[in-house]
Short mmCIF file of C-alpha atoms in Angstrom, two decimals:
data_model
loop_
_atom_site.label_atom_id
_atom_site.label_comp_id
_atom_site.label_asym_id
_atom_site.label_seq_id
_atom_site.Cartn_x
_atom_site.Cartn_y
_atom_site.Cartn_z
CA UNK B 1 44.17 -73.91 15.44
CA UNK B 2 43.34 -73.04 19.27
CA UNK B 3 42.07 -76.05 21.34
CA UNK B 4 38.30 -76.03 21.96
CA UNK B 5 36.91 -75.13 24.38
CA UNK B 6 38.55 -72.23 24.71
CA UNK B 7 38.61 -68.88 26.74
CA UNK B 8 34.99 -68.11 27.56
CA UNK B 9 34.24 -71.89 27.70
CA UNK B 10 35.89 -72.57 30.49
CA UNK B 11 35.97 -69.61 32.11
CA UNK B 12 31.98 -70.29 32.00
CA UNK B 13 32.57 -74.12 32.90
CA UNK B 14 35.19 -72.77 36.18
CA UNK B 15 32.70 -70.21 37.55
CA UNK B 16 29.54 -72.78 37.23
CA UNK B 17 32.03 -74.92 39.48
CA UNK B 18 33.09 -72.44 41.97
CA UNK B 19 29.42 -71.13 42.40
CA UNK B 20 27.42 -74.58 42.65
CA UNK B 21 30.51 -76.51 44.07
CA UNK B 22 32.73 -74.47 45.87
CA UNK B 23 31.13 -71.18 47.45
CA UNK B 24 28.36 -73.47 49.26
CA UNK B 25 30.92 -75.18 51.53
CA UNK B 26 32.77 -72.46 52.01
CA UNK B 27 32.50 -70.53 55.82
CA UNK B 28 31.25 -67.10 56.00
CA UNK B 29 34.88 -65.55 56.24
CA UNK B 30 36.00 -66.74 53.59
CA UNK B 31 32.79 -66.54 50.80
CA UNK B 32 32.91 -62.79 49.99
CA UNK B 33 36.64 -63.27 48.20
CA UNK B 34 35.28 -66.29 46.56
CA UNK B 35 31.74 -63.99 45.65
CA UNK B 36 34.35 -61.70 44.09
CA UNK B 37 35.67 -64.61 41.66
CA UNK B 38 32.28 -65.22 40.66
CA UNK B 39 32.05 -61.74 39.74
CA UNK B 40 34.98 -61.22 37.91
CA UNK B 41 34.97 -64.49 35.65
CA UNK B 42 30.86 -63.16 35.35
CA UNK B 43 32.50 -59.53 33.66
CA UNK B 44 35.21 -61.48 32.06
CA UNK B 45 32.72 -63.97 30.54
CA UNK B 46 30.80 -60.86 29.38
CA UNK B 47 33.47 -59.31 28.16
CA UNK B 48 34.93 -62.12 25.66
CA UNK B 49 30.71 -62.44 24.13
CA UNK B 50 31.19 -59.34 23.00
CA UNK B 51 33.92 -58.76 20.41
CA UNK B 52 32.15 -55.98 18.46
CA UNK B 53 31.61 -53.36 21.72
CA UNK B 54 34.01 -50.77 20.57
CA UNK B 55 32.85 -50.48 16.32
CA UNK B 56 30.17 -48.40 17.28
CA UNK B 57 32.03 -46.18 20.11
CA UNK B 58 34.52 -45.92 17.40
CA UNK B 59 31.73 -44.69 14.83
CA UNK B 60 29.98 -42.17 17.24
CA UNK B 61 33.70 -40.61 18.58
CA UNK B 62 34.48 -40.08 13.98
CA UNK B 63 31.29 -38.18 13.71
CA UNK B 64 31.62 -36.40 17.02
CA UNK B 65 34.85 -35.43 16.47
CA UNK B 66 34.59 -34.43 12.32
CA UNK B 67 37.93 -37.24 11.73
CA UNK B 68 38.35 -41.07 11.67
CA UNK B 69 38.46 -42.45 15.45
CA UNK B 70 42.23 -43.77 16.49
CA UNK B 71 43.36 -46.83 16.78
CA UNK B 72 43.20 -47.97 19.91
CA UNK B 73 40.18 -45.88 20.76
CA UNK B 74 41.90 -44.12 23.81
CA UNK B 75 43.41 -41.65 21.89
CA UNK B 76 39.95 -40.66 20.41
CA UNK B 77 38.51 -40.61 23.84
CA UNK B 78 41.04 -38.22 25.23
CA UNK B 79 40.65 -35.72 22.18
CA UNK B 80 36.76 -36.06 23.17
CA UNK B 81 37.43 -35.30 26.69
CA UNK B 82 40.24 -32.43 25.95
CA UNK B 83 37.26 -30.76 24.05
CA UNK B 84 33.60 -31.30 26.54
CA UNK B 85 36.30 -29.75 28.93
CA UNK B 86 36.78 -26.30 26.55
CA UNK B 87 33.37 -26.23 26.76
CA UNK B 88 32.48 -27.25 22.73
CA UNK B 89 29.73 -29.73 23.82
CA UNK B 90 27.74 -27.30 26.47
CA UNK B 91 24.84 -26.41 24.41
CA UNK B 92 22.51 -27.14 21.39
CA UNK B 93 23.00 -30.12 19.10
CA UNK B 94 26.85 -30.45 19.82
CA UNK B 95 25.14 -31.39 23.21
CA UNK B 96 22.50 -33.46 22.48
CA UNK B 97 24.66 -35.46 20.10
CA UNK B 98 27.58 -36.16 22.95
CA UNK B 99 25.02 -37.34 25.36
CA UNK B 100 23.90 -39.75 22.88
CA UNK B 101 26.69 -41.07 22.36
CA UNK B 102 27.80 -41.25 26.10
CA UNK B 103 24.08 -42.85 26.87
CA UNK B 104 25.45 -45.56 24.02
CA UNK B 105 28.62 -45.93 25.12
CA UNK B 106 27.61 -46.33 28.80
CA UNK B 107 25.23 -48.79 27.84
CA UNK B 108 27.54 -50.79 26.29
CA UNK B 109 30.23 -50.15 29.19
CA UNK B 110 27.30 -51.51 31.67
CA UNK B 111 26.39 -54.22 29.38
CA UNK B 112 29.93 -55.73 30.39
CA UNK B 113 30.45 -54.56 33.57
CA UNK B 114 26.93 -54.86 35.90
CA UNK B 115 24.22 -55.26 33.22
CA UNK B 116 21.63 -55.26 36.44
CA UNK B 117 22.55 -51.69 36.34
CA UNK B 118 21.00 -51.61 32.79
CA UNK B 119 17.16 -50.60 34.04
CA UNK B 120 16.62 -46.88 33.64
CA UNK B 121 17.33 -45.15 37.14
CA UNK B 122 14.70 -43.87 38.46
CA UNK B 123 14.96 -40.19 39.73
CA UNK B 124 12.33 -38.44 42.10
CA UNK B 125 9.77 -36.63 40.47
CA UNK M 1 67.24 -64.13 78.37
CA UNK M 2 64.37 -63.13 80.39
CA UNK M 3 60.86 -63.26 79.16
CA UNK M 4 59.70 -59.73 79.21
CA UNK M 5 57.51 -59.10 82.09
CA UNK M 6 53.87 -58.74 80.89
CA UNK M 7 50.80 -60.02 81.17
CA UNK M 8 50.63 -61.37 77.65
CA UNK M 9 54.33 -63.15 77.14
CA UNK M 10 52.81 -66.08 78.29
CA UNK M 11 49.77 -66.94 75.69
CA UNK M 12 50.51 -68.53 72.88
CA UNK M 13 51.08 -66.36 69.22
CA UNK M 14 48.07 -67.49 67.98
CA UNK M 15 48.62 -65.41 64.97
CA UNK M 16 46.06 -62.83 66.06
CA UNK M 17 48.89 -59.75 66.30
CA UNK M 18 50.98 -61.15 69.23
CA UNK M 19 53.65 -58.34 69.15
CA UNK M 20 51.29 -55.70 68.10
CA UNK M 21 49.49 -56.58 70.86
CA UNK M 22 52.35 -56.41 73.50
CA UNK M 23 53.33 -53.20 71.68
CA UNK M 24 49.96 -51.68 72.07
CA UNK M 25 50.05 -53.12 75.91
CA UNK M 26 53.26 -50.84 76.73
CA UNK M 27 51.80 -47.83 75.02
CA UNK M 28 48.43 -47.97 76.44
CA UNK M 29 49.89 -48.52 79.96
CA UNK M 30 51.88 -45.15 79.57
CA UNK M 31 48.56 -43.23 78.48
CA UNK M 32 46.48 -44.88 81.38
CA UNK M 33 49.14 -44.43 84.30
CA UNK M 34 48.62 -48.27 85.19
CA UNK M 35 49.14 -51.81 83.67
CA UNK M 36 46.90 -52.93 80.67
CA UNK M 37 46.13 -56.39 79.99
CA UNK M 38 44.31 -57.09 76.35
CA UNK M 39 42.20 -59.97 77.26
CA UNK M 40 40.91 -59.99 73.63
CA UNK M 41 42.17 -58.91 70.39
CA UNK M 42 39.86 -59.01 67.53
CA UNK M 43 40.13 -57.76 63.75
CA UNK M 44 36.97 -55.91 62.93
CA UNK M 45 35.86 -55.73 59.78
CA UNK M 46 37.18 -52.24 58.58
CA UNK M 47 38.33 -50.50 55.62
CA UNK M 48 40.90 -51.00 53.04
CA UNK M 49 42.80 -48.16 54.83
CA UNK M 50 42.77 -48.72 58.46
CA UNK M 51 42.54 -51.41 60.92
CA UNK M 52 40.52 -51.23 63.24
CA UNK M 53 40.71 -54.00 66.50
CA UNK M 54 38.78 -54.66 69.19
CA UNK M 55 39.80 -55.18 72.44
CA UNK M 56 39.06 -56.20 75.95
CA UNK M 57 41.43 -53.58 78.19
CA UNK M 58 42.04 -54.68 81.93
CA UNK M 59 43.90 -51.91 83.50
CA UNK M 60 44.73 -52.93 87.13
CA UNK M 61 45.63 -49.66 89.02
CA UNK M 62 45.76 -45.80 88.22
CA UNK M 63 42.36 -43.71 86.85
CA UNK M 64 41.03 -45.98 84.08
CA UNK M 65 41.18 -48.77 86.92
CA UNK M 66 38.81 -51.45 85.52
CA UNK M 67 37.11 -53.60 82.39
CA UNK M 68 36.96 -51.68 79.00
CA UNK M 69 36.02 -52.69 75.86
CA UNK M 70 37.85 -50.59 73.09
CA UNK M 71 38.56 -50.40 69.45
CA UNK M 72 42.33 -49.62 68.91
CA UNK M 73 42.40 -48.26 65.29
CA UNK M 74 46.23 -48.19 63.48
CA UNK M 75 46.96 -47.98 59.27
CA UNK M 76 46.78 -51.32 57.51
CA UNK M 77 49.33 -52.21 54.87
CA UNK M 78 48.38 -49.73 52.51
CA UNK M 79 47.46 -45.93 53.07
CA UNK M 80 46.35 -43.90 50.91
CA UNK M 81 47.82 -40.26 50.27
CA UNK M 82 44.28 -38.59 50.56
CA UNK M 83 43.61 -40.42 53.87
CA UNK M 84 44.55 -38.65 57.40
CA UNK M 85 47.42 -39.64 59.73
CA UNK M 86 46.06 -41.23 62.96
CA UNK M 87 47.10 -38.25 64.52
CA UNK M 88 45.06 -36.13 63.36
CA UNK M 89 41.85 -38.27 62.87
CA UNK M 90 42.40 -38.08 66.69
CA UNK M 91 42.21 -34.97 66.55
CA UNK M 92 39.56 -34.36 64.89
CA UNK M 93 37.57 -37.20 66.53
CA UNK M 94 38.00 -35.18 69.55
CA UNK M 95 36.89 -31.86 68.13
CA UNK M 96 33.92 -33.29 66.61
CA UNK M 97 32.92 -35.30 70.31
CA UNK M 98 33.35 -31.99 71.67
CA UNK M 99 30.55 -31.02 69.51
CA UNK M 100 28.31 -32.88 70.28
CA UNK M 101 28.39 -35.36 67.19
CA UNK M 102 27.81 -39.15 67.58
CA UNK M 103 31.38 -40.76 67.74
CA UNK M 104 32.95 -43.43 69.30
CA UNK M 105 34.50 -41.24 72.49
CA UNK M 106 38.60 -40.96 71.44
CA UNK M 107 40.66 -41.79 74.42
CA UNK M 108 44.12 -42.18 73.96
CA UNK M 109 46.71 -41.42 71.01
CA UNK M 110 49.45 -43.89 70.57
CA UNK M 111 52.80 -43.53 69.53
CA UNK M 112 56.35 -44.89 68.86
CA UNK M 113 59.26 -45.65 66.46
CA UNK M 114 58.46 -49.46 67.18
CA UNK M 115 55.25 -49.40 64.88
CA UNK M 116 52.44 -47.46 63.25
CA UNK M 117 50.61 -44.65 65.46
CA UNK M 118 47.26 -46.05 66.56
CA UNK M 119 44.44 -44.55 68.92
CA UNK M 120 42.26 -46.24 71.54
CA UNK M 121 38.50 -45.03 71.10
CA UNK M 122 35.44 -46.13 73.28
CA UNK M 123 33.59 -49.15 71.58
CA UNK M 124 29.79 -48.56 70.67
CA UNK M 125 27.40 -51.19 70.09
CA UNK M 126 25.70 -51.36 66.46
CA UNK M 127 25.58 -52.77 62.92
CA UNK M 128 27.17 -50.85 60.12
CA UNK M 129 26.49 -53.46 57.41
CA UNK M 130 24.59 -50.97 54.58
CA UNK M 131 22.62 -54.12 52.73
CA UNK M 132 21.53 -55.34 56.55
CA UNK M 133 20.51 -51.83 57.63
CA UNK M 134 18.81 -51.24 54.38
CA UNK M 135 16.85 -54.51 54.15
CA UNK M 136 15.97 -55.47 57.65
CA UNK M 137 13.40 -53.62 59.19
CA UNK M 138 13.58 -55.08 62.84
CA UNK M 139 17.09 -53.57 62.82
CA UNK M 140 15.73 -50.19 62.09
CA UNK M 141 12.01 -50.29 63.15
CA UNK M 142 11.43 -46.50 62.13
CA UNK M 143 13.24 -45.16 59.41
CA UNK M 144 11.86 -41.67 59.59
CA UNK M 145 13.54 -41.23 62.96
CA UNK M 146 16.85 -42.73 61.65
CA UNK M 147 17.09 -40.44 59.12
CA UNK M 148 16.02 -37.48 60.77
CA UNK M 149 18.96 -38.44 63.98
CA UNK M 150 21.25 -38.61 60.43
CA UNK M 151 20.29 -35.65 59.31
CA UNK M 152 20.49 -33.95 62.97
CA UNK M 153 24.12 -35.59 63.51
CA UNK M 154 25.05 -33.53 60.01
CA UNK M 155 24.14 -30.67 61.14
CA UNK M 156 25.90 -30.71 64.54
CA UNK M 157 29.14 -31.50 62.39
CA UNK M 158 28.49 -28.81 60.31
CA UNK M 159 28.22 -26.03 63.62
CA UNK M 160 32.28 -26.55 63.35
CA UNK M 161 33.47 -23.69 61.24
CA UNK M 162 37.47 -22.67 60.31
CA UNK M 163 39.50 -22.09 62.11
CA UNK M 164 39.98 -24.38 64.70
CA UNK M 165 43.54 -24.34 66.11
CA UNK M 166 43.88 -27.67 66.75
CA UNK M 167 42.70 -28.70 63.00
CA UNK M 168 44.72 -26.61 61.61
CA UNK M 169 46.90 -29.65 59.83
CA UNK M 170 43.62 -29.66 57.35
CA UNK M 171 45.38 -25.90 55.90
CA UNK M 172 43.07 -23.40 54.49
CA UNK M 173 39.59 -23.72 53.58
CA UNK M 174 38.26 -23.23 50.09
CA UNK M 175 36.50 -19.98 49.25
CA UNK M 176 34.08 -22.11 46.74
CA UNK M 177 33.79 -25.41 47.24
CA UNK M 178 31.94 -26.73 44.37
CA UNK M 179 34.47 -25.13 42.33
CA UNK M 180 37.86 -26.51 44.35
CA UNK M 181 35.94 -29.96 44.21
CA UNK M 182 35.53 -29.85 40.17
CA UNK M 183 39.36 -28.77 39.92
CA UNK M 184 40.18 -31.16 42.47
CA UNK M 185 38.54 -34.18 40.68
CA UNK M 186 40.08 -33.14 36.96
CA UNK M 187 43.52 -32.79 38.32
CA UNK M 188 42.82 -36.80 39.68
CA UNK M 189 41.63 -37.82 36.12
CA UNK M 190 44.59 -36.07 34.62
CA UNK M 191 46.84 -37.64 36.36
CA UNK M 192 45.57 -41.11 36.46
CA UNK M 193 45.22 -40.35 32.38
CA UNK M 194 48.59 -39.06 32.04
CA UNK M 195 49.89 -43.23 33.48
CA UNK M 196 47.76 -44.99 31.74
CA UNK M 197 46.34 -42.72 28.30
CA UNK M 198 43.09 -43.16 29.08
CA UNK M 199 40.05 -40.76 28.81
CA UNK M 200 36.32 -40.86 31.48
CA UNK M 201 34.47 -38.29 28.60
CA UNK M 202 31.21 -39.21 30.72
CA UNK M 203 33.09 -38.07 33.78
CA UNK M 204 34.41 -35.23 31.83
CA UNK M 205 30.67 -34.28 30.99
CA UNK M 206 29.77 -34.43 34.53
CA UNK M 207 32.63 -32.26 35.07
CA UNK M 208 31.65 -29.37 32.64
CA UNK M 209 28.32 -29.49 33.94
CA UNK M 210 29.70 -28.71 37.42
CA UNK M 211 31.52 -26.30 36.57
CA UNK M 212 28.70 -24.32 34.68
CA UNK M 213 26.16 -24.75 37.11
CA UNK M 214 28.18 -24.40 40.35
CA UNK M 215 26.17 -22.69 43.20
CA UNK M 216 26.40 -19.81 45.23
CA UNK M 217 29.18 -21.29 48.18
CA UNK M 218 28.10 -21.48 51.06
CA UNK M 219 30.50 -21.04 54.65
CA UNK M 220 32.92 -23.87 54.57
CA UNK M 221 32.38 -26.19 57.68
CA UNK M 222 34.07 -29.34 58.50
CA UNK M 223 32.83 -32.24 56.66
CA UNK M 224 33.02 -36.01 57.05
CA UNK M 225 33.32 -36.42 53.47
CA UNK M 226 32.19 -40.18 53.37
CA UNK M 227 29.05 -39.65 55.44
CA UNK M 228 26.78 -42.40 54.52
CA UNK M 229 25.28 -45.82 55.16
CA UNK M 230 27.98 -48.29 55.64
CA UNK M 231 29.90 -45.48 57.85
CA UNK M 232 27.85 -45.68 60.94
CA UNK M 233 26.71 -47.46 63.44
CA UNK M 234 22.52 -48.06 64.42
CA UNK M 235 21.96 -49.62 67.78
CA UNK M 236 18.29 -50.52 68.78
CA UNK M 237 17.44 -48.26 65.76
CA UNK M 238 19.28 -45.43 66.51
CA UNK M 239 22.45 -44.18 65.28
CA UNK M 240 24.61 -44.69 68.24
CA UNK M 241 28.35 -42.80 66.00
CA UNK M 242 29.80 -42.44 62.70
CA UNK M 243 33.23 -43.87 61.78
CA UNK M 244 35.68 -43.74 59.84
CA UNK M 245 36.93 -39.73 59.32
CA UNK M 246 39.95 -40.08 57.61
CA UNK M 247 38.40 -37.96 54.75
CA UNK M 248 37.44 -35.14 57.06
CA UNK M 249 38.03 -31.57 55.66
CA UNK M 250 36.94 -28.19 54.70
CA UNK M 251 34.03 -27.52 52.41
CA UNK M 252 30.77 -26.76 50.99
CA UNK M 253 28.58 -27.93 53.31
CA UNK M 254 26.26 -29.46 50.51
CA UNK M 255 28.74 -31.95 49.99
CA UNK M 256 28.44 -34.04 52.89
CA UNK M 257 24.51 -34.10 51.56
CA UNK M 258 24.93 -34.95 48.61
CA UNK M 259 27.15 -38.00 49.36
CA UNK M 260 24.63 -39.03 51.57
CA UNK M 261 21.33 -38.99 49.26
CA UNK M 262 23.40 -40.21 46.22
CA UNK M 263 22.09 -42.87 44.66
CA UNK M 264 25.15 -45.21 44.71
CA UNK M 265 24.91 -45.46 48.80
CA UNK M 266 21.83 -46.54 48.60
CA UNK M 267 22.05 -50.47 49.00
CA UNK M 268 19.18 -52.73 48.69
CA UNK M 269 16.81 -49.81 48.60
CA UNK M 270 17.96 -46.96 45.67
CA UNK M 271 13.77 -45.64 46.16
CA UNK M 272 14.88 -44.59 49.52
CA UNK M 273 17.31 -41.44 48.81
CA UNK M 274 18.74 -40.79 52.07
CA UNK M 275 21.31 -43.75 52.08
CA UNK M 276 18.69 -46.33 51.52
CA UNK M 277 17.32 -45.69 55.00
CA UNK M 278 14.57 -43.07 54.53
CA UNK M 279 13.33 -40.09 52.59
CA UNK M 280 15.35 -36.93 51.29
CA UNK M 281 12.57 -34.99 53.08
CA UNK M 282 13.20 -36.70 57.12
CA UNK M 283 17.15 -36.40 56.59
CA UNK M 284 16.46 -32.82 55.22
CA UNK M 285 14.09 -32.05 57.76
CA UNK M 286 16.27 -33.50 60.84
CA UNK M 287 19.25 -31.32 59.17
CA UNK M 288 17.27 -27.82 59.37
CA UNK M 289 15.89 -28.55 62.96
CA UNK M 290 19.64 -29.21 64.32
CA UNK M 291 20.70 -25.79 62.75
CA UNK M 292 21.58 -26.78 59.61
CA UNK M 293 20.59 -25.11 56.39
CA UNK M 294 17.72 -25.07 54.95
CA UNK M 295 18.51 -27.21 51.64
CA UNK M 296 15.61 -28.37 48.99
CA UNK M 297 16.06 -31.49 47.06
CA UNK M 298 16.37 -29.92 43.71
CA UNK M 299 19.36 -28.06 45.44
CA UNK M 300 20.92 -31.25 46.52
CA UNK M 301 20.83 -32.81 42.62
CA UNK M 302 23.85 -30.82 41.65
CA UNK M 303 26.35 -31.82 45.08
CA UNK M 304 24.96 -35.73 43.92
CA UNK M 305 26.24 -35.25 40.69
CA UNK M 306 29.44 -34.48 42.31
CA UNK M 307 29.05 -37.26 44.66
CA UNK M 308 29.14 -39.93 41.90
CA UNK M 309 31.83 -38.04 40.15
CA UNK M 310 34.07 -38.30 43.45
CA UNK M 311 33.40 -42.22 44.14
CA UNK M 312 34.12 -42.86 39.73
CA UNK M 313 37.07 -40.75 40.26
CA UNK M 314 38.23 -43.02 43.53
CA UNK M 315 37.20 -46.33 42.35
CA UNK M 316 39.55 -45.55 39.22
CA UNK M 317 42.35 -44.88 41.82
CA UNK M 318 41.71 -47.45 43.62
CA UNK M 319 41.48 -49.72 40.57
CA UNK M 320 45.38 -48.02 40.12
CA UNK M 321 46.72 -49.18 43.08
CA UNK M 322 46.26 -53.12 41.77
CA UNK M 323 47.02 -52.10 37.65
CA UNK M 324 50.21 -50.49 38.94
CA UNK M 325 51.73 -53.78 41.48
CA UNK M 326 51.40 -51.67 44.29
CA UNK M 327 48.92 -53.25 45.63
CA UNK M 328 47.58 -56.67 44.26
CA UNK M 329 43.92 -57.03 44.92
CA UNK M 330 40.92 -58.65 43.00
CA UNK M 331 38.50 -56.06 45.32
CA UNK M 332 40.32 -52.91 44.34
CA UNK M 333 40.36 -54.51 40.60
CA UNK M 334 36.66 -55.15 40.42
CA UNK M 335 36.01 -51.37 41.75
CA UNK M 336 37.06 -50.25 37.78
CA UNK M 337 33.65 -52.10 37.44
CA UNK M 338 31.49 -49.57 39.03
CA UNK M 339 32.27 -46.60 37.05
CA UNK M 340 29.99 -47.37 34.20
CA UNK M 341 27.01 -47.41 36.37
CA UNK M 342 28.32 -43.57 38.25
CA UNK M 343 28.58 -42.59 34.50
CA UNK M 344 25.06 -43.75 34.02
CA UNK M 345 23.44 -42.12 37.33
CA UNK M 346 25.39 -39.06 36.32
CA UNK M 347 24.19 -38.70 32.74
CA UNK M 348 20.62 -39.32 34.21
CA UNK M 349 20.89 -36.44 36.70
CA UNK M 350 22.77 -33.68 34.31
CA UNK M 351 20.47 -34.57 31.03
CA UNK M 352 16.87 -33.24 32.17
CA UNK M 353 18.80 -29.97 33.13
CA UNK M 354 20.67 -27.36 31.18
#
């Protein structure tokens, strides 16, 4: 049985540290490498809270692509991009349903990687 | 043994680049016809790419006699394969000055077998930072002007139109740009898929939509092709040069546009389209008075789309260069990180229109 706490535990106790102990003291030169740890134990934290990302992706790729998703997902992923290249997603439903499922799955991506980026962009009117 | 004659053999290496500096000494001596002395020597904050240094010059006789402050610019560690040889960013540094564009006056090329090429160029005052020039209004006190002088500078660029004879390292230019971009950009996600198996179907998306909806070319001129916030230099509130042209090329002319009103150069201000600064309309505006084209926003929408799909497609190299060992670097790893939010900006831009 693993030790507790584990992974994300103390990746979230080491980045609290670095942030409210470390980065403070640290001179200018040398905080934006140390900003940059923040950041990436911030994605990695993300990344181990959610186990489940891919079941969905893997759902949406089966009915997009009319078979059972691969295992891993690449595969599915480069079948899916093999075919919006040959055009078979440009119009009508086939369309509508790959955006939703690239919407979703860039959601989910963002949700990981810079949920910040998560508000609806705003485009000029 | 004899200490070699020079002004510098006597300071201490203080680990600031003692023999680069002596190197760059020798060489700049031979290009100014009199001894130089680099009373300072000072890493600037520059790209991944290149270094670029700034230096106090003393040269005691000959016709640069006098004080000179400079910025020596030479190829860090790494280069990448896209990027230009010093050479020819000299080159075209001077072609473009010739123009009339703001840029740091280019000086002096130099060369040897003893060390990467590097070129002396006149230093300009001004901040580059994109998140200070964004945020703090006393540093640009009227942003409609900015982006108009931004839009203006564009436009001068653009006046440079193939061939030139002494650009002619940059080979042919494309009939269609919008079209050699989208082949361009799926040949780099084939062959970054064909290391590691992966698939971008967002990016592939963006892609198709390119390709269906690619414009009418216009002329290929000489671009910048990273013309925006972050890449110049405002002085007093007004852009004093641009930097940084390792990316220059043949294209579309649209494309240096839409790089600059994309959304992901837009810093602390994303409601401000042309690079955070000011409006789409000013930058637009400045553009058409300085001879350039007469371009409407809506027009500009599709060469953003390709913007975003150019920075996912280099962040994704760039993530590479640490996933393969050749280059170990949390910043290039965390770039990976920035693709989802292209992917979002691009689905948001292609979805409204057919």
């Amino acid at each position: 049985m693993k030790v507790e706490p584990g992974a994300r535990e103390l990746l979230e106790a080491a980045r609290a540290a670095l942030v409210n102990e470390v980065i403070p003291l640290l001179p200018a030169d040398k905080r934006y490498a140390a900003l940059m740890a923040a950041n990436a134990m911030a994605i990695s934290i993300r990344e181990l809270s959610l186990p489940a990302t891919e079941a969905g992706e893997r759902g949406r790729l089966a009915a997009l692509l009319g078979q059972p998703a691969s295992d891993p997902i690449a595969e599915a992923n480069r079948t899916l991009a093999a075919r919006i290249r040959e055009g078979a997603f440009d119009q009508g439903s086939a369309r509508a349903a790959l955006l939703g499922h690239l919407e979703a799955t860039t959601r989910e991506r963002l949700a990981v990687s810079n949920p910040r980026a998560l508000r609806p962009p705003q485009e000029k009117p | 043994m004899n200490a070699p004659l020079h002004p510098s053999a006597n300071r201490p290496d203080d680990g600031s680049g003692h023999e680069p500096r002596l190197r760059a000494e020798g060489l700049l001596a031979l290009a100014c016809g009199g001894p130089v002395e680099l009373a300072s020597w000072e890493r600037l904050s520059g790209g991944a790419i290149q270094e670029n240094i700034a230096v106090e010059a003393r040269v005691a006789t000959g016709p640069h006699a006098g004080k000179h402050a400079w910025v020596l610019r030479m190829d860090a560690q790494s280069a990448v394969a896209v990027s230009l040889s010093r050479e020819s960013e000299f080159a075209i540094l001077r072609a473009v000055h010739a123009a009339g564009v703001l840029v740091p006056e280019p000086l002096f090329l130099c060369a040897d077998e003893g060390g990467p090429s590097f070129f002396a160029m006149r230093r300009v005052p001004g901040v580059t930072a994109g998140h200070r020039l964004t945020k703090d209004d006393t540093l640009v006190p009227d942003r409609p002007r900015l982006a108009r002088e931004l839009g203006a500078n564009l436009a001068r660029l653009h006046r440079i139109a193939p061939p030139v004879a002494s650009l002619a390292f940059l080979g042919d230019a494309p009939a269609d740009g919008a079209k050699a971009c989208v082949a361009d950009y799926r040949r780099g996600l084939d062959e970054l898929g064909a290391v590691r198996g992966e698939a971008w179907p967002a990016l592939e998306w963006g892609l198709a939509w390119c390709a269906r909806h690619a414009p009418a070319p216009l002329h290929s001129r000489l671009l910048h092709r990273d013309y925006r916030t972050g890449n110049y230099l405002v002085h007093e509130g007004r852009l004093t040069a641009v930097l940084d042209w390792e990316f220059a090329g043949w294209g579309d002319p649209r494309e240096d546009i839409g790089w600059m009103l994309a959304r992901c150069w837009r810093f602390a201000r994303p409601d401000r389209e042309a690079g955070g600064i000011g409006s789409a309309e000013d930058f637009l505006a400045g553009y058409a008075a300085e001879g350039g084209a007469g371009v409407s926003w809506e027009e500009t929408i599709y060469w953003q789309v390709l913007a975003h799909l150019r920075w996912a497609l280099i962040a994704l190299q760039q993530a590479e260069r640490h996933r393969s060992g050749s280059q170990a670097s949390l910043e290039l790893a965390l770039t990976a990180h920035i693709v989802p939010e292209l992917e979002g900006e691009i689905l948001a831009l292609t979805k409204a229109r057919p």
